[in-house]
Amino acid sequence: MVSRRPFYIVVALLFILGTSLMIYRHVAFDVPWLPGEYRQVWSVEAKVEFDAADQPVIASLALPATQPGFTLVDESAASPGYGLSFVDRNGITRAEWSIRTAKGHQELYYRAEMMSDPYAKSLPAEPPVVEKQIEKEPIATAMVQILDRAKERSADAFTLTREIMKEFNNQEQNAQLLRNHKGRAHLIVDMLNQADIPARVVRALTLEDGRRRQQLIDYVQVFQDDKYDLFDPKTGLQGRPEQLMLWEYNSQPLLDVTGGNNSRVTYSVVQKQVAVARALTAKFEHTNMLNFSIDTLPVEEQALFKGILLLPIGVLVVVFLRVIVGLKTSGTFMPVLIAVAFIQTNLVVGLLGFLSIVGVGLVIRSYLSRLNLLLVARISTVIITVIAIIALLSVLTYKLGLTEGMRITFFPMIILSWTIERMSILWEEEGPKEVVKQGGGSLLVAVLAYLAMDNSLIQHLTFNYLGLQLVIMATVLLMGNYTGYRLSELKRFKPLADELKK
């Protein structure tokens, strides 16, 4: 006797692998288990203003990107009369507006859609080059004294930053002198550079719904080995606040305008809820190779696969109803194809179309059987007849104003023709009762497969979790190994059960 152990090992591996892929996609890419969920998206608009001097103008603006906590899902710009390009320089993207001649007050707009995403990851931040600034006296001496005191109470780059900030909050003479010399964030960076610690000033925006004309705030980004952290130079707090989005963090100027003056940038923020399908589609447009998802394909191919990936669900229904329940169908997987047609038409129109085509086809096929035609000629005639019936029904329903009836063209014509042929032979050999049993079984299986495939939850899972296909395969293999009684056969034991009750 052949051992079944390898079979069960394969089934278990398929189930474990499929489940693992689904869990990985949920955890790594934030794909929800249920449809209809929404994601928080922040719409941030940057308004660039300057006065043009009646000459060629080039305005370059630093742009945000995907970063821890936020994924850039969309961006757009409004610049009437200006040319606009998104220029990539050494991996840093900036928006660059240009115009031949401009005069007077100018306004340019850039909008970024940032999705709140706890799984978002940006490219590793490169530490800036340490640049030691040479200050004049008495500024240089004051910086050295504060730095020396901070070093005594620190152990690494992060603790040194905290101690420097504490020194700035003191009311002693050196701290007051430095506060009047330069912005606190730039002073802290200069002192850290003096201690050979990579650090820079980054510009950030606090996201609050409905806020208008906001300004960016300075944070200090401090590096230690392959890690970095943010510090608020005003409060001395370490860490990144939850709703803080970095806008410029590459040691580049925020705005650079050639041909204009009095430039400034203000920001407006609006929070909105976006359907998760739309948000994730935008998120996966630029993703890594580990994301084996239909979302990464062009939209046309996505629409095609959305239907193809439902076929295993229909197959699962057919296997269960035939192997476990014991229903008889005309053809093995013909009900699945009919169920796909029902999805395109809708259930009522599909049922009426199927019954009309098969009914008329059986009548015509009964006439053809009297002509004693060869099989190929007979089947070809049935195919042509089915096409003619579908065309006639489409025209008739359109004339009656029932546009849904035109969708019966989605029925698989060749499969319907073979179904009619098999039912006609079955009628001749075993009578109408068997035809009704198999035809009714086929229709029932098709309806149940349609109900399963048309379910929004199943459509969501099959489209977003390719690992589900392996789980379905494992389930089909297990059911294929079933050799017990069908549920429909248990009725034979009803007399025995009645006898036992007595």
Short mmCIF file of C-alpha atoms in Angstrom, two decimals:
data_model
loop_
_atom_site.label_atom_id
_atom_site.label_comp_id
_atom_site.label_asym_id
_atom_site.label_seq_id
_atom_site.Cartn_x
_atom_site.Cartn_y
_atom_site.Cartn_z
CA MET A 1 0.00 0.00 0.00
CA VAL A 2 1.33 3.40 -1.03
CA SER A 3 2.02 5.72 1.91
CA ARG A 4 -0.12 8.87 2.05
CA ARG A 5 2.40 10.71 4.19
CA PRO A 6 4.04 12.63 1.26
CA PHE A 7 0.58 13.72 0.15
CA TYR A 8 -0.31 15.14 3.55
CA ILE A 9 3.11 16.80 3.80
CA VAL A 10 2.55 18.56 0.47
CA VAL A 11 -0.93 19.68 1.56
CA ALA A 12 0.41 20.97 4.87
CA LEU A 13 3.23 22.85 3.13
CA LEU A 14 0.82 24.47 0.69
CA PHE A 15 -1.46 25.53 3.54
CA ILE A 16 1.39 26.87 5.68
CA LEU A 17 3.03 28.70 2.77
CA GLY A 18 -0.25 30.25 1.62
CA THR A 19 -1.18 31.36 5.13
CA SER A 20 2.30 32.75 5.73
CA LEU A 21 2.18 34.78 2.52
CA MET A 22 -1.18 36.24 3.53
CA ILE A 23 0.04 37.18 7.01
CA TYR A 24 3.24 38.67 5.57
CA ARG A 25 1.29 40.83 3.13
CA HIS A 26 -1.02 42.01 5.90
CA VAL A 27 1.84 42.89 8.26
CA ALA A 28 4.44 44.19 5.79
CA PHE A 29 2.14 46.11 3.43
CA ASP A 30 -0.78 47.00 5.72
CA VAL A 31 -3.34 45.26 3.50
CA PRO A 32 -6.58 44.89 5.52
CA TRP A 33 -8.39 41.59 5.99
CA LEU A 34 -11.79 43.17 5.36
CA PRO A 35 -12.96 45.33 2.45
CA GLY A 36 -14.39 48.79 2.89
CA GLU A 37 -11.73 50.06 5.27
CA TYR A 38 -10.35 53.57 5.00
CA ARG A 39 -6.95 55.17 5.51
CA GLN A 40 -6.11 58.57 6.92
CA VAL A 41 -4.61 60.80 4.24
CA TRP A 42 -3.18 64.27 4.85
CA SER A 43 -3.51 66.68 1.95
CA VAL A 44 -0.69 69.22 2.40
CA GLU A 45 -0.53 72.21 0.06
CA ALA A 46 2.56 74.40 -0.22
CA LYS A 47 1.95 77.92 -1.49
CA VAL A 48 5.04 79.57 -2.98
CA GLU A 49 4.93 83.38 -3.19
CA PHE A 50 7.49 85.85 -4.51
CA ASP A 51 7.79 89.09 -6.46
CA ALA A 52 9.09 88.64 -10.00
CA ALA A 53 11.46 91.25 -11.42
CA ASP A 54 10.30 91.22 -15.07
CA GLN A 55 12.91 88.68 -16.13
CA PRO A 56 13.25 84.88 -16.52
CA VAL A 57 12.25 83.06 -13.34
CA ILE A 58 13.27 79.66 -11.97
CA ALA A 59 11.77 78.56 -8.65
CA SER A 60 12.96 75.34 -7.02
CA LEU A 61 11.12 73.83 -4.04
CA ALA A 62 12.19 70.94 -1.82
CA LEU A 63 9.63 68.12 -1.77
CA PRO A 64 8.67 65.55 0.84
CA ALA A 65 8.92 61.81 0.21
CA THR A 66 7.87 58.56 1.84
CA GLN A 67 9.22 58.48 5.38
CA PRO A 68 8.61 56.63 8.64
CA GLY A 69 4.94 57.12 9.48
CA PHE A 70 3.85 58.51 6.10
CA THR A 71 3.66 57.22 2.53
CA LEU A 72 3.52 59.64 -0.38
CA VAL A 73 0.55 58.40 -2.45
CA ASP A 74 0.03 61.32 -4.82
CA GLU A 75 1.38 64.73 -5.71
CA SER A 76 0.31 67.54 -8.03
CA ALA A 77 1.12 71.15 -8.78
CA ALA A 78 -0.69 74.21 -10.12
CA SER A 79 1.39 76.72 -12.04
CA PRO A 80 -0.55 78.67 -14.71
CA GLY A 81 1.82 79.87 -17.41
CA TYR A 82 4.84 78.13 -15.85
CA GLY A 83 6.70 75.08 -17.00
CA LEU A 84 7.03 72.45 -14.29
CA SER A 85 9.47 69.58 -13.91
CA PHE A 86 10.26 67.21 -11.06
CA VAL A 87 14.04 67.20 -11.13
CA ASP A 88 16.00 64.34 -9.54
CA ARG A 89 19.48 65.34 -8.42
CA ASN A 90 21.53 62.73 -6.61
CA GLY A 91 18.39 60.95 -5.45
CA ILE A 92 16.75 64.18 -4.19
CA THR A 93 13.61 65.28 -6.04
CA ARG A 94 12.67 68.95 -6.26
CA ALA A 95 9.85 70.77 -8.06
CA GLU A 96 11.22 73.30 -10.52
CA TRP A 97 9.01 75.98 -12.10
CA SER A 98 10.25 78.13 -14.98
CA ILE A 99 8.94 80.95 -17.16
CA ARG A 100 10.50 83.24 -19.74
CA THR A 101 9.25 86.50 -18.21
CA ALA A 102 7.24 87.28 -15.09
CA LYS A 103 6.46 90.50 -13.27
CA GLY A 104 4.75 91.30 -10.01
CA HIS A 105 3.42 89.04 -7.29
CA GLN A 106 3.55 85.34 -8.21
CA GLU A 107 1.83 82.34 -6.58
CA LEU A 108 2.69 78.70 -7.26
CA TYR A 109 1.11 75.65 -5.61
CA TYR A 110 2.29 72.14 -4.83
CA ARG A 111 0.14 69.49 -3.14
CA ALA A 112 1.26 66.23 -1.55
CA GLU A 113 -1.06 63.43 -0.41
CA MET A 114 0.57 61.68 2.55
CA MET A 115 -1.07 58.52 3.90
CA SER A 116 -0.61 57.71 7.57
CA ASP A 117 1.24 54.42 7.37
CA PRO A 118 2.91 52.78 10.39
CA TYR A 119 4.70 50.39 8.01
CA ALA A 120 6.14 53.10 5.77
CA LYS A 121 9.89 53.02 5.32
CA SER A 122 12.13 55.52 3.59
CA LEU A 123 15.54 55.05 2.10
CA PRO A 124 18.30 54.97 4.72
CA ALA A 125 19.27 58.52 5.68
CA GLU A 126 22.84 59.40 4.78
CA PRO A 127 24.71 61.24 7.54
CA PRO A 128 25.76 64.75 6.49
CA VAL A 129 29.39 65.75 6.13
CA VAL A 130 30.72 67.23 9.37
CA GLU A 131 31.50 70.91 8.77
CA LYS A 132 33.23 72.81 11.56
CA GLN A 133 32.34 76.48 11.50
CA ILE A 134 34.98 79.00 12.61
CA GLU A 135 33.34 81.56 14.88
CA LYS A 136 34.77 84.85 16.11
CA GLU A 137 35.35 85.69 19.74
CA PRO A 138 33.65 85.68 22.19
CA ILE A 139 31.21 83.29 20.41
CA ALA A 140 33.89 80.62 19.90
CA THR A 141 34.87 80.58 23.58
CA ALA A 142 31.25 80.44 24.74
CA MET A 143 30.58 77.45 22.46
CA VAL A 144 33.67 75.61 23.70
CA GLN A 145 32.76 76.13 27.35
CA ILE A 146 29.16 74.90 26.87
CA LEU A 147 30.35 71.93 24.82
CA ASP A 148 32.95 70.95 27.42
CA ARG A 149 30.39 70.98 30.26
CA ALA A 150 27.93 68.94 28.15
CA LYS A 151 30.60 66.35 27.29
CA GLU A 152 31.28 65.70 30.97
CA ARG A 153 27.67 64.62 31.50
CA SER A 154 27.16 62.66 28.26
CA ALA A 155 28.03 59.21 26.93
CA ASP A 156 27.11 59.30 23.24
CA ALA A 157 25.79 61.57 20.49
CA PHE A 158 22.19 61.54 21.72
CA THR A 159 22.99 62.24 25.38
CA LEU A 160 25.42 64.98 24.32
CA THR A 161 22.65 66.65 22.32
CA ARG A 162 20.33 66.58 25.31
CA GLU A 163 22.98 68.10 27.59
CA ILE A 164 23.76 70.88 25.10
CA MET A 165 20.07 71.77 24.99
CA LYS A 166 19.95 71.87 28.77
CA GLU A 167 22.88 74.31 28.75
CA PHE A 168 20.98 76.56 26.35
CA ASN A 169 18.07 76.73 28.78
CA ASN A 170 20.33 78.05 31.53
CA GLN A 171 20.35 81.76 32.23
CA GLU A 172 24.14 82.00 32.47
CA GLN A 173 26.08 84.46 30.32
CA ASN A 174 27.39 82.06 27.64
CA ALA A 175 23.92 80.70 26.85
CA GLN A 176 22.43 84.20 26.55
CA LEU A 177 25.25 85.29 24.27
CA LEU A 178 24.78 82.34 21.92
CA ARG A 179 20.99 82.69 21.83
CA ASN A 180 21.41 86.23 20.50
CA HIS A 181 23.97 85.12 17.91
CA LYS A 182 22.17 82.51 15.79
CA GLY A 183 19.09 80.33 15.68
CA ARG A 184 19.16 77.64 18.34
CA ALA A 185 18.88 74.70 15.92
CA HIS A 186 21.85 75.87 13.82
CA LEU A 187 23.91 76.56 16.93
CA ILE A 188 23.31 73.05 18.26
CA VAL A 189 24.32 71.55 14.90
CA ASP A 190 27.51 73.65 14.85
CA MET A 191 28.44 72.50 18.36
CA LEU A 192 27.77 68.84 17.53
CA ASN A 193 29.94 69.18 14.45
CA GLN A 194 32.68 70.60 16.63
CA ALA A 195 32.46 67.30 18.57
CA ASP A 196 32.73 65.36 15.25
CA ILE A 197 29.09 64.24 15.44
CA PRO A 198 27.10 64.31 12.16
CA ALA A 199 24.01 66.47 12.56
CA ARG A 200 21.88 68.83 10.51
CA VAL A 201 18.83 71.05 10.68
CA VAL A 202 15.70 69.56 9.09
CA ARG A 203 12.45 71.35 8.33
CA ALA A 204 9.21 69.73 9.49
CA LEU A 205 5.49 70.38 9.51
CA THR A 206 3.04 69.55 12.28
CA LEU A 207 -0.08 68.03 10.71
CA GLU A 208 -3.30 69.47 12.13
CA ASP A 209 -6.60 69.26 10.28
CA GLY A 210 -7.85 72.58 8.93
CA ARG A 211 -4.68 74.59 9.63
CA ARG A 212 -3.80 77.32 7.13
CA ARG A 213 -0.69 79.35 6.36
CA GLN A 214 1.59 77.30 8.58
CA GLN A 215 5.36 77.63 8.62
CA LEU A 216 7.90 74.83 8.82
CA ILE A 217 9.65 74.34 12.13
CA ASP A 218 13.29 73.44 12.70
CA TYR A 219 14.36 70.12 14.19
CA VAL A 220 17.86 68.79 14.80
CA GLN A 221 18.65 65.42 13.23
CA VAL A 222 21.52 63.71 15.05
CA PHE A 223 23.31 60.61 13.75
CA GLN A 224 25.00 57.90 15.76
CA ASP A 225 26.45 54.97 13.81
CA ASP A 226 23.64 53.79 11.51
CA LYS A 227 20.84 55.36 13.56
CA TYR A 228 19.47 58.84 13.90
CA ASP A 229 16.97 60.66 16.06
CA LEU A 230 15.20 64.02 16.08
CA PHE A 231 15.40 66.69 18.75
CA ASP A 232 13.16 69.69 19.27
CA PRO A 233 15.62 72.57 19.80
CA LYS A 234 13.05 74.60 21.75
CA THR A 235 11.86 72.00 24.24
CA GLY A 236 14.82 69.62 24.14
CA LEU A 237 12.50 66.64 23.66
CA GLN A 238 14.00 63.65 21.88
CA GLY A 239 11.99 61.60 19.38
CA ARG A 240 9.60 62.15 16.53
CA PRO A 241 6.10 63.40 17.42
CA GLU A 242 3.28 61.32 15.95
CA GLN A 243 1.96 63.95 13.53
CA LEU A 244 5.29 65.42 12.49
CA MET A 245 6.13 65.18 8.78
CA LEU A 246 9.60 66.03 7.55
CA TRP A 247 9.54 68.26 4.48
CA GLU A 248 13.20 69.07 3.85
CA TYR A 249 15.81 66.75 5.34
CA ASN A 250 18.70 66.63 2.88
CA SER A 251 20.64 69.77 3.86
CA GLN A 252 19.21 71.56 0.83
CA PRO A 253 17.56 75.01 0.67
CA LEU A 254 13.81 74.85 1.07
CA LEU A 255 13.11 77.36 -1.71
CA ASP A 256 15.48 78.79 -4.27
CA VAL A 257 14.14 81.55 -6.55
CA THR A 258 16.10 83.07 -9.43
CA GLY A 259 14.60 86.21 -10.96
CA GLY A 260 12.48 87.16 -7.96
CA ASN A 261 12.64 88.36 -4.38
CA ASN A 262 10.63 88.43 -1.16
CA SER A 263 9.98 84.67 -1.52
CA ARG A 264 8.24 82.59 1.12
CA VAL A 265 6.36 79.30 1.48
CA THR A 266 3.26 78.68 3.58
CA TYR A 267 1.41 75.44 4.16
CA SER A 268 -2.22 74.41 4.53
CA VAL A 269 -3.31 71.00 5.80
CA VAL A 270 -6.55 69.04 5.41
CA GLN A 271 -7.24 65.55 6.72
CA LYS A 272 -9.45 63.15 4.75
CA GLN A 273 -10.42 59.50 4.65
CA VAL A 274 -9.61 57.55 1.49
CA ALA A 275 -10.81 54.05 0.59
CA VAL A 276 -8.06 51.57 1.32
CA ALA A 277 -8.12 50.15 -2.23
CA ARG A 278 -7.28 53.54 -3.72
CA ALA A 279 -4.68 54.34 -1.08
CA LEU A 280 -2.88 51.01 -1.44
CA THR A 281 -2.94 51.18 -5.25
CA ALA A 282 -1.11 54.48 -5.08
CA LYS A 283 1.24 53.15 -2.43
CA PHE A 284 2.29 50.11 -4.49
CA GLU A 285 3.02 52.03 -7.70
CA HIS A 286 6.66 52.30 -6.62
CA THR A 287 7.41 49.31 -4.46
CA ASN A 288 10.09 46.70 -4.00
CA MET A 289 10.42 43.27 -5.56
CA LEU A 290 9.15 41.55 -2.42
CA ASN A 291 5.66 42.86 -3.13
CA PHE A 292 4.33 40.15 -5.44
CA SER A 293 0.93 41.74 -5.83
CA ILE A 294 -1.55 42.34 -8.60
CA ASP A 295 -1.51 46.01 -7.51
CA THR A 296 1.88 46.42 -9.20
CA LEU A 297 0.49 45.54 -12.66
CA PRO A 298 -1.06 48.06 -15.09
CA VAL A 299 -4.74 48.76 -14.44
CA GLU A 300 -5.88 46.84 -17.54
CA GLU A 301 -4.12 43.69 -16.38
CA GLN A 302 -5.43 44.21 -12.84
CA ALA A 303 -9.00 44.18 -14.16
CA LEU A 304 -8.28 40.95 -16.06
CA PHE A 305 -6.75 39.18 -13.07
CA LYS A 306 -9.55 40.34 -10.78
CA GLY A 307 -11.83 37.94 -12.65
CA ILE A 308 -9.28 35.18 -13.20
CA LEU A 309 -8.41 34.94 -9.50
CA LEU A 310 -12.07 34.24 -8.69
CA LEU A 311 -12.07 31.03 -10.75
CA PRO A 312 -10.43 28.92 -7.98
CA ILE A 313 -13.31 29.94 -5.69
CA GLY A 314 -15.79 28.57 -8.23
CA VAL A 315 -13.68 25.44 -8.61
CA LEU A 316 -13.68 24.97 -4.83
CA VAL A 317 -17.49 25.18 -4.80
CA VAL A 318 -17.75 22.64 -7.64
CA VAL A 319 -15.38 20.19 -5.95
CA PHE A 320 -17.25 20.44 -2.64
CA LEU A 321 -20.69 20.00 -4.19
CA ARG A 322 -19.63 17.12 -6.43
CA VAL A 323 -17.24 15.22 -4.15
CA ILE A 324 -18.73 15.86 -0.71
CA VAL A 325 -22.41 16.59 -1.46
CA GLY A 326 -22.71 14.38 -4.54
CA LEU A 327 -24.57 16.69 -6.94
CA LYS A 328 -24.54 15.71 -10.61
CA THR A 329 -23.68 18.33 -13.21
CA SER A 330 -23.56 18.45 -16.97
CA GLY A 331 -19.85 18.82 -17.48
CA THR A 332 -17.29 19.14 -14.74
CA PHE A 333 -16.49 22.84 -14.66
CA MET A 334 -19.17 24.21 -16.96
CA PRO A 335 -21.01 25.68 -13.91
CA VAL A 336 -17.93 27.79 -13.09
CA LEU A 337 -17.95 29.36 -16.55
CA ILE A 338 -21.68 30.00 -16.27
CA ALA A 339 -21.09 31.61 -12.85
CA VAL A 340 -18.50 33.93 -14.44
CA ALA A 341 -21.09 34.91 -17.01
CA PHE A 342 -23.60 35.58 -14.20
CA ILE A 343 -21.10 38.02 -12.66
CA GLN A 344 -20.98 39.97 -15.91
CA THR A 345 -24.75 40.01 -16.44
CA ASN A 346 -26.29 39.75 -12.92
CA LEU A 347 -28.11 36.70 -11.57
CA VAL A 348 -31.65 37.25 -12.86
CA VAL A 349 -30.64 38.20 -16.40
CA GLY A 350 -28.10 35.38 -16.45
CA LEU A 351 -30.63 32.73 -15.36
CA LEU A 352 -33.21 33.86 -17.90
CA GLY A 353 -30.58 33.99 -20.65
CA PHE A 354 -29.18 30.56 -19.77
CA LEU A 355 -32.62 28.89 -19.67
CA SER A 356 -33.67 30.56 -22.93
CA ILE A 357 -30.53 29.58 -24.82
CA VAL A 358 -30.45 26.00 -23.55
CA GLY A 359 -34.22 25.54 -24.00
CA VAL A 360 -34.29 26.79 -27.58
CA GLY A 361 -31.06 24.94 -28.33
CA LEU A 362 -32.53 21.62 -27.13
CA VAL A 363 -35.54 22.04 -29.38
CA ILE A 364 -33.38 22.72 -32.42
CA ARG A 365 -30.97 19.93 -31.47
CA SER A 366 -33.88 17.44 -31.30
CA TYR A 367 -34.72 18.33 -34.90
CA LEU A 368 -31.10 17.92 -35.99
CA SER A 369 -30.96 14.43 -34.48
CA ARG A 370 -33.58 13.31 -36.99
CA LEU A 371 -31.33 14.36 -39.90
CA ASN A 372 -28.61 11.84 -38.95
CA LEU A 373 -25.82 14.39 -39.42
CA LEU A 374 -22.19 13.67 -38.66
CA LEU A 375 -20.99 14.78 -35.19
CA VAL A 376 -18.78 17.63 -36.43
CA ALA A 377 -21.51 19.08 -38.65
CA ARG A 378 -24.11 18.69 -35.88
CA ILE A 379 -21.96 20.44 -33.25
CA SER A 380 -21.08 23.21 -35.71
CA THR A 381 -24.76 23.76 -36.40
CA VAL A 382 -25.50 23.94 -32.70
CA ILE A 383 -22.71 26.52 -32.21
CA ILE A 384 -24.09 28.69 -34.99
CA THR A 385 -27.57 28.28 -33.54
CA VAL A 386 -26.40 29.37 -30.07
CA ILE A 387 -24.72 32.45 -31.55
CA ALA A 388 -27.87 33.30 -33.46
CA ILE A 389 -30.04 32.89 -30.34
CA ILE A 390 -27.73 35.16 -28.30
CA ALA A 391 -27.73 37.79 -31.06
CA LEU A 392 -31.53 37.63 -31.37
CA LEU A 393 -32.04 37.93 -27.60
CA SER A 394 -29.62 40.86 -27.43
CA VAL A 395 -31.45 42.76 -30.19
CA LEU A 396 -34.87 41.93 -28.72
CA THR A 397 -33.99 43.08 -25.20
CA TYR A 398 -32.40 46.27 -26.57
CA LYS A 399 -35.57 47.06 -28.54
CA LEU A 400 -37.59 46.58 -25.36
CA GLY A 401 -35.29 48.95 -23.46
CA LEU A 402 -33.71 46.19 -21.34
CA THR A 403 -30.03 47.00 -21.83
CA GLU A 404 -28.99 44.35 -19.31
CA GLY A 405 -30.07 41.69 -21.78
CA MET A 406 -27.24 42.59 -24.14
CA ARG A 407 -24.78 41.23 -21.59
CA ILE A 408 -25.69 37.63 -22.36
CA THR A 409 -22.93 37.82 -24.97
CA PHE A 410 -20.61 37.00 -22.03
CA PHE A 411 -21.92 33.42 -22.00
CA PRO A 412 -19.33 30.87 -23.19
CA MET A 413 -20.86 29.92 -26.52
CA ILE A 414 -18.78 26.83 -27.24
CA ILE A 415 -19.42 25.45 -23.74
CA LEU A 416 -23.16 26.08 -24.09
CA SER A 417 -23.14 24.28 -27.42
CA TRP A 418 -21.48 21.19 -25.95
CA THR A 419 -23.87 21.36 -22.99
CA ILE A 420 -26.83 21.29 -25.34
CA GLU A 421 -25.27 18.39 -27.25
CA ARG A 422 -24.65 16.36 -24.07
CA MET A 423 -28.14 17.04 -22.71
CA SER A 424 -29.70 15.95 -26.00
CA ILE A 425 -27.76 12.67 -25.95
CA LEU A 426 -28.67 12.19 -22.29
CA TRP A 427 -32.35 12.80 -23.11
CA GLU A 428 -32.23 10.15 -25.83
CA GLU A 429 -30.36 7.60 -23.69
CA GLU A 430 -31.73 8.08 -20.14
CA GLY A 431 -34.82 10.24 -20.53
CA PRO A 432 -35.87 13.74 -19.45
CA LYS A 433 -35.62 12.97 -15.72
CA GLU A 434 -31.85 12.62 -15.87
CA VAL A 435 -31.62 15.75 -18.03
CA VAL A 436 -33.53 17.75 -15.42
CA LYS A 437 -31.37 16.28 -12.62
CA GLN A 438 -28.04 17.12 -14.26
CA GLY A 439 -29.22 20.39 -15.75
CA GLY A 440 -30.74 21.48 -12.46
CA GLY A 441 -27.58 20.42 -10.62
CA SER A 442 -25.45 22.42 -13.03
CA LEU A 443 -27.64 25.48 -12.57
CA LEU A 444 -27.63 25.13 -8.77
CA VAL A 445 -23.84 24.79 -8.67
CA ALA A 446 -23.50 27.78 -11.01
CA VAL A 447 -25.72 29.90 -8.75
CA LEU A 448 -23.83 28.90 -5.59
CA ALA A 449 -20.48 29.53 -7.31
CA TYR A 450 -21.77 32.93 -8.44
CA LEU A 451 -22.85 33.84 -4.90
CA ALA A 452 -19.39 32.90 -3.59
CA MET A 453 -17.49 34.68 -6.37
CA ASP A 454 -19.66 37.81 -6.18
CA ASN A 455 -19.08 38.23 -2.45
CA SER A 456 -17.17 41.46 -1.71
CA LEU A 457 -15.07 39.84 1.03
CA ILE A 458 -13.98 36.96 -1.23
CA GLN A 459 -13.20 39.36 -4.08
CA HIS A 460 -11.10 41.45 -1.73
CA LEU A 461 -9.17 38.46 -0.37
CA THR A 462 -8.51 36.79 -3.74
CA PHE A 463 -7.29 40.04 -5.32
CA ASN A 464 -5.09 41.23 -2.46
CA TYR A 465 -3.78 37.90 -1.08
CA LEU A 466 -2.24 35.63 -3.68
CA GLY A 467 -1.35 33.19 -0.90
CA LEU A 468 -5.05 32.34 -0.69
CA GLN A 469 -4.67 30.42 -3.97
CA LEU A 470 -2.31 27.96 -2.25
CA VAL A 471 -4.76 27.54 0.64
CA ILE A 472 -7.54 26.78 -1.86
CA MET A 473 -5.29 24.28 -3.65
CA ALA A 474 -4.55 22.50 -0.37
CA THR A 475 -8.28 22.35 0.43
CA VAL A 476 -9.11 20.94 -3.02
CA LEU A 477 -6.42 18.27 -2.62
CA LEU A 478 -7.84 17.25 0.74
CA MET A 479 -11.37 16.98 -0.66
CA GLY A 480 -10.00 15.00 -3.61
CA ASN A 481 -8.68 12.48 -1.12
CA TYR A 482 -12.18 11.90 0.31
CA THR A 483 -13.55 8.41 -0.45
CA GLY A 484 -16.49 8.23 1.93
CA TYR A 485 -20.22 8.55 1.32
CA ARG A 486 -21.61 11.62 -0.42
CA LEU A 487 -24.12 13.58 1.61
CA SER A 488 -26.76 12.90 -1.03
CA GLU A 489 -26.19 9.15 -0.57
CA LEU A 490 -27.00 9.18 3.11
CA LYS A 491 -30.72 9.15 2.31
CA ARG A 492 -30.32 5.42 1.55
CA PHE A 493 -29.85 4.85 5.26
CA LYS A 494 -33.10 6.60 6.19
CA PRO A 495 -35.09 3.32 6.44
CA LEU A 496 -32.37 1.91 8.71
CA ALA A 497 -32.50 5.01 10.89
CA ASP A 498 -36.29 4.75 11.13
CA GLU A 499 -35.93 1.10 12.04
CA LEU A 500 -33.47 1.89 14.81
CA LYS A 501 -35.83 4.49 16.26
CA LYS A 502 -38.41 1.78 16.75
#
